[in-house]
Coordinates of C-alpha atoms in Angstrom, one line a residue:
X820 CA 0.0 0.0 0.0
X821 CA 2.8 2.4 0.9
X822 CA 4.4 1.6 -2.5
X823 CA 1.2 2.6 -4.3
X824 CA 0.9 5.9 -2.4
X825 CA 4.6 6.6 -3.2
X826 CA 4.1 5.9 -6.9
X827 CA 1.0 8.2 -7.0
X828 CA 2.9 11.0 -5.3
X829 CA 5.7 10.8 -7.8
X830 CA 3.3 10.9 -10.7
X831 CA 1.5 14.0 -9.4
X832 CA 4.8 15.7 -8.8
X833 CA 5.8 15.0 -12.4
X834 CA 2.5 16.3 -13.7
X835 CA 2.7 19.6 -11.7
X836 CA 6.3 20.1 -12.7
X837 CA 5.4 19.6 -16.4
X838 CA 2.5 22.1 -16.2
X839 CA 4.7 24.6 -14.6
X840 CA 7.3 24.3 -17.4
X841 CA 4.6 24.8 -20.0
X842 CA 3.6 28.2 -18.5
X843 CA 7.1 29.4 -18.0
X844 CA 7.6 32.4 -20.4
X845 CA 11.2 33.1 -19.4
X846 CA 13.3 32.8 -22.6
X847 CA 15.9 30.1 -22.5
X848 CA 19.5 30.6 -23.6
X849 CA 19.7 31.6 -27.2
X850 CA 16.0 32.8 -27.4
X851 CA 15.2 36.5 -27.9
X852 CA 12.2 38.5 -26.9
X853 CA 10.4 39.8 -30.0
X854 CA 10.4 43.6 -30.3
X855 CA 6.9 44.8 -31.4
X856 CA 6.8 46.3 -34.9
X857 CA 5.2 49.7 -34.8
X858 CA 3.2 50.8 -37.8
X859 CA 4.9 53.2 -40.3
X860 CA 2.9 56.3 -41.3
X861 CA 4.1 58.3 -44.3
X862 CA 2.0 61.4 -43.4
X863 CA 1.5 61.4 -39.6
X864 CA -1.5 63.5 -38.6
X865 CA -1.7 65.0 -35.2
X866 CA -2.9 68.5 -34.3
X867 CA -0.1 71.1 -34.7
X868 CA 2.2 68.8 -36.6
X869 CA 3.9 71.1 -39.1
X870 CA 6.3 71.0 -42.1
X871 CA 8.3 74.0 -43.4
X872 CA 9.5 74.1 -47.0
X873 CA 11.7 76.2 -49.3
X874 CA 9.9 76.8 -52.6
X875 CA 11.8 77.6 -55.8
X876 CA 9.5 78.9 -58.6
X877 CA 10.6 79.4 -62.2
X878 CA 7.8 80.6 -64.5
X879 CA 10.0 81.5 -67.5
X880 CA 13.0 79.1 -67.0
X881 CA 15.4 82.1 -66.6
X882 CA 14.7 83.9 -63.4
X883 CA 13.8 81.7 -60.5
X884 CA 12.2 83.1 -57.4
X885 CA 12.1 81.7 -53.9
X886 CA 9.6 81.6 -51.1
X887 CA 8.6 79.5 -48.1
X888 CA 5.6 77.5 -47.1
X889 CA 4.5 76.3 -43.6
X890 CA 2.1 73.4 -43.8
X891 CA 0.3 72.2 -40.7
X892 CA -2.5 70.0 -39.4
X893 CA -5.5 72.2 -38.8
X894 CA -8.2 69.6 -37.9
X895 CA -8.8 65.9 -37.5
X896 CA -12.0 64.0 -37.9
X897 CA -11.6 60.2 -37.4
X898 CA -9.3 58.9 -40.1
X899 CA -9.5 62.2 -42.1
X900 CA -7.6 65.4 -41.5
X901 CA -7.2 68.9 -43.1
X902 CA -4.1 71.0 -43.6
X903 CA -3.7 74.7 -43.7
X904 CA -0.7 76.6 -45.1
X905 CA 0.9 79.9 -44.1
X906 CA -1.2 82.5 -42.3
X907 CA -3.4 83.2 -45.3
X908 CA -3.9 79.6 -46.5
X909 CA -2.3 80.6 -49.8
X910 CA 0.6 78.3 -50.8
X911 CA 3.6 79.0 -53.0
X912 CA 4.2 75.3 -53.6
X913 CA 2.1 73.4 -56.1
X914 CA 1.7 70.3 -54.0
X915 CA 1.2 72.3 -50.8
X916 CA -1.7 74.1 -52.6
X917 CA -3.3 70.7 -53.4
X918 CA -2.9 69.5 -49.9
X919 CA -4.2 72.6 -48.1
X920 CA -7.3 72.9 -50.3
X921 CA -8.6 69.4 -49.6
X922 CA -9.3 66.6 -47.2
X923 CA -6.9 63.7 -46.6
X924 CA -8.0 60.3 -45.4
X925 CA -5.8 57.5 -44.0
X926 CA -6.5 54.1 -45.5
X927 CA -4.7 52.3 -42.8
X928 CA -1.1 53.5 -42.1
X929 CA 0.2 52.5 -45.5
X930 CA -2.0 54.6 -47.8
X931 CA -3.4 58.1 -48.0
X932 CA -6.2 59.6 -50.3
X933 CA -7.0 63.2 -51.1
X934 CA -10.2 64.9 -52.0
X935 CA -9.3 68.3 -53.5
X936 CA -9.3 70.4 -56.7
X937 CA -6.6 71.2 -59.2
X938 CA -6.2 74.5 -61.1
X939 CA -5.6 74.1 -64.8
X940 CA -2.4 75.7 -66.0
X941 CA -4.0 77.2 -69.1
X942 CA -5.9 80.4 -68.3
X943 CA -8.8 80.2 -70.8
X944 CA -9.9 76.7 -69.6
X945 CA -12.3 76.8 -66.7
X946 CA -11.6 77.2 -63.0
X947 CA -10.3 73.8 -62.2
X948 CA -11.1 70.1 -61.7
X949 CA -12.6 68.6 -58.5
X950 CA -11.6 65.1 -57.6
X951 CA -12.1 62.5 -54.8
X952 CA -10.1 59.6 -53.6
X953 CA -6.8 60.3 -55.3
X954 CA -4.3 57.9 -53.8
X955 CA -1.2 59.9 -52.8
X956 CA 0.8 56.8 -51.8
X957 CA 0.3 53.1 -51.1
X958 CA 3.2 51.3 -49.5
X959 CA 1.8 47.8 -50.1
X960 CA 2.0 47.9 -53.9
X961 CA 5.1 47.3 -56.1
X962 CA 6.9 50.0 -58.1
X963 CA 5.3 51.3 -61.3
X964 CA 1.8 50.7 -60.1
X965 CA -1.1 53.1 -61.1
X966 CA -2.8 54.1 -57.8
X967 CA -5.6 56.3 -59.1
X968 CA -7.0 57.4 -62.5
X969 CA -9.9 59.7 -63.3
X970 CA -10.9 60.6 -66.8
X971 CA -13.7 63.0 -67.9
X972 CA -14.6 65.9 -70.2
X973 CA -16.6 69.1 -70.2
X974 CA -17.5 71.9 -72.6
X975 CA -17.5 75.6 -72.1
X976 CA -18.0 78.6 -74.3
X977 CA -15.1 80.8 -75.3
X978 CA -15.9 83.9 -77.3
X979 CA -18.9 82.2 -79.0
X980 CA -17.0 78.9 -79.7
X981 CA -17.6 75.6 -77.9
X982 CA -14.4 74.4 -76.2
X983 CA -14.2 70.8 -75.2
X984 CA -11.7 69.8 -72.5
X985 CA -10.8 66.2 -72.0
X986 CA -8.6 65.2 -69.0
X987 CA -7.1 62.3 -67.2
X988 CA -5.9 62.8 -63.6
X989 CA -3.7 59.9 -62.3
X990 CA -1.2 58.9 -59.6
X991 CA 1.5 56.3 -59.9
X992 CA 3.9 54.8 -57.5
X993 CA 7.3 55.2 -59.2
X994 CA 9.6 53.4 -56.7
X995 CA 10.7 53.1 -53.1
X996 CA 14.1 54.5 -52.5
X997 CA 16.4 52.9 -49.9
X998 CA 17.6 56.4 -49.0
X999 CA 16.9 60.0 -50.0
X1000 CA 18.6 63.2 -48.9
X1001 CA 16.9 66.6 -48.6
X1002 CA 18.8 69.6 -47.2
X1003 CA 21.6 67.4 -45.8
X1004 CA 19.2 65.1 -43.9
X1005 CA 18.9 61.5 -45.1
X1006 CA 15.7 59.5 -44.9
X1007 CA 15.2 55.8 -45.5
X1008 CA 12.5 53.8 -47.4
X1009 CA 11.1 56.8 -49.2
X1010 CA 8.0 56.5 -51.4
X1011 CA 8.1 58.2 -54.7
X1012 CA 4.8 59.0 -56.4
X1013 CA 3.9 60.9 -59.6
X1014 CA 0.7 63.0 -59.7
X1015 CA -0.1 63.7 -63.4
X1016 CA -2.7 65.8 -65.3
X1017 CA -3.1 65.0 -69.0
X1018 CA -5.2 67.5 -71.1
X1019 CA -6.5 67.8 -74.6
X1020 CA -8.6 70.7 -75.9
X1021 CA -10.6 71.0 -79.1
X1022 CA -13.2 73.3 -80.7
X1023 CA -15.8 73.0 -83.4
X1024 CA -15.8 75.6 -86.2
X1025 CA -18.5 76.0 -88.9
X1026 CA -16.8 75.9 -92.3
X1027 CA -19.1 76.4 -95.2
X1028 CA -22.0 75.1 -93.2
X1029 CA -20.1 72.0 -92.0
X1030 CA -19.1 71.8 -88.3
X1031 CA -15.4 70.8 -88.1
X1032 CA -13.5 69.8 -85.0
X1033 CA -10.0 71.3 -84.5
X1034 CA -7.5 70.5 -81.8
X1035 CA -6.3 73.5 -79.8
X1036 CA -4.2 71.4 -77.4
X1037 CA -3.1 67.9 -78.5
X1038 CA -3.2 65.3 -75.8
X1039 CA -0.2 66.0 -73.5
X1040 CA 0.8 65.9 -69.8
X1041 CA 0.5 69.6 -68.7
X1042 CA 1.4 69.0 -65.1
X1043 CA 3.5 66.3 -63.3
X1044 CA 4.2 66.5 -59.6
X1045 CA 6.8 64.0 -58.3
X1046 CA 6.5 63.7 -54.5
X1047 CA 8.7 62.0 -52.0
X1048 CA 7.3 60.8 -48.7
X1049 CA 9.4 59.8 -45.7
X1050 CA 8.2 57.2 -43.1
X1051 CA 6.8 58.8 -39.9
X1052 CA 7.7 62.3 -41.4
X1053 CA 5.5 63.1 -44.4
X1054 CA 6.2 65.1 -47.6
X1055 CA 9.9 65.5 -48.1
X1056 CA 10.0 67.0 -51.5
X1057 CA 7.7 67.8 -54.4
X1058 CA 9.0 68.6 -57.9
X1059 CA 6.4 70.1 -60.2
X1060 CA 6.8 70.4 -64.0
X1061 CA 4.1 72.5 -65.8
X1062 CA 4.1 72.9 -69.5
X1063 CA 1.9 73.0 -72.6
X1064 CA 2.1 73.7 -76.3
X1065 CA -1.0 74.8 -78.3
X1066 CA -1.6 73.6 -81.8
X1067 CA -0.3 76.5 -84.0
X1068 CA -2.6 75.7 -87.0
X1069 CA -5.8 75.9 -84.9
X1070 CA -4.6 79.1 -83.2
X1071 CA -3.9 80.7 -86.6
X1072 CA -7.4 79.6 -87.7
X1073 CA -9.1 81.1 -84.6
X1074 CA -7.2 84.4 -85.2
X1075 CA -8.7 84.6 -88.7
X1076 CA -12.1 84.3 -87.0
X1077 CA -11.2 87.1 -84.5
X1078 CA -10.8 84.8 -81.6
X1079 CA -7.9 85.8 -79.5
X1080 CA -7.2 83.4 -76.6
X1081 CA -4.8 86.0 -75.1
X1082 CA -2.3 83.4 -73.9
X1083 CA 1.1 82.3 -75.1
X1084 CA 1.2 79.3 -77.5
X1085 CA 3.6 77.5 -75.2
X1086 CA 4.8 77.7 -71.6
X1087 CA 7.1 75.9 -69.3
X1088 CA 7.4 76.3 -65.5
X1089 CA 8.8 74.5 -62.5
X1090 CA 8.0 74.5 -58.8
X1091 CA 10.2 72.7 -56.3
X1092 CA 9.3 72.3 -52.6
X1093 CA 12.0 71.0 -50.2
X1094 CA 11.5 70.2 -46.5
X1095 CA 13.6 72.4 -44.2
X1096 CA 12.2 71.6 -40.7
X1097 CA 9.3 69.8 -39.1
X1098 CA 7.6 68.8 -35.9
X1099 CA 5.8 65.5 -35.5
X1100 CA 3.8 64.8 -32.3

């Protein structure tokens, strides 16, 4: 009987010892405690976060001018937030203007969309284009991926002639750079995204009783903004190229019909924003 009790006692001791070992979370030799991976946000939004930029503008490709922009988080509503720029909300930078005149929404920490409007770089064409859901970046997709595309057309009257504007607004992830330097500060894992506006413009002219369509602006990219976004920082740099070239044959025809668009037949301009300082809460 004593032998049976002794055997039972040993078995119970082994069971309790085994259970205790299963619950022991102390790492053994050679094991490492895992460090939690924090989410990366390429445009962190907290009230009073701000970013300051040097802006270099060149409208005639000969005499650049410089200015500054101060972009900051003005309000937050759930996953959406709004930015203001400078004290008068008038931006010198092309990309800062887009950002400060719209609403940004986080699609998780790896993507950001923008509802805003874009001014057209040709004076006689409307006031601008409103858009929603333009993807500014998406860290989960490979290089050379189209993130957003919007195509549409509208017609307006210019000096008695119908002008039809066809456009495509798109964003594309160009690449992720292992490192990128702005104003002597180097950032890693930088997302590079192009924001592009393609335009074409045409008109219908009555020639000997026959309506005939003429191209005023052949299809071309009139604006491209290449933006660089740094992890847990935001917009590092935006390089905007703005250019157009009107169809000289159609312009000459309109002039014979006493239609003067009162704009140059071609134009090229650049606008470069570079981060100089920032505060992220």
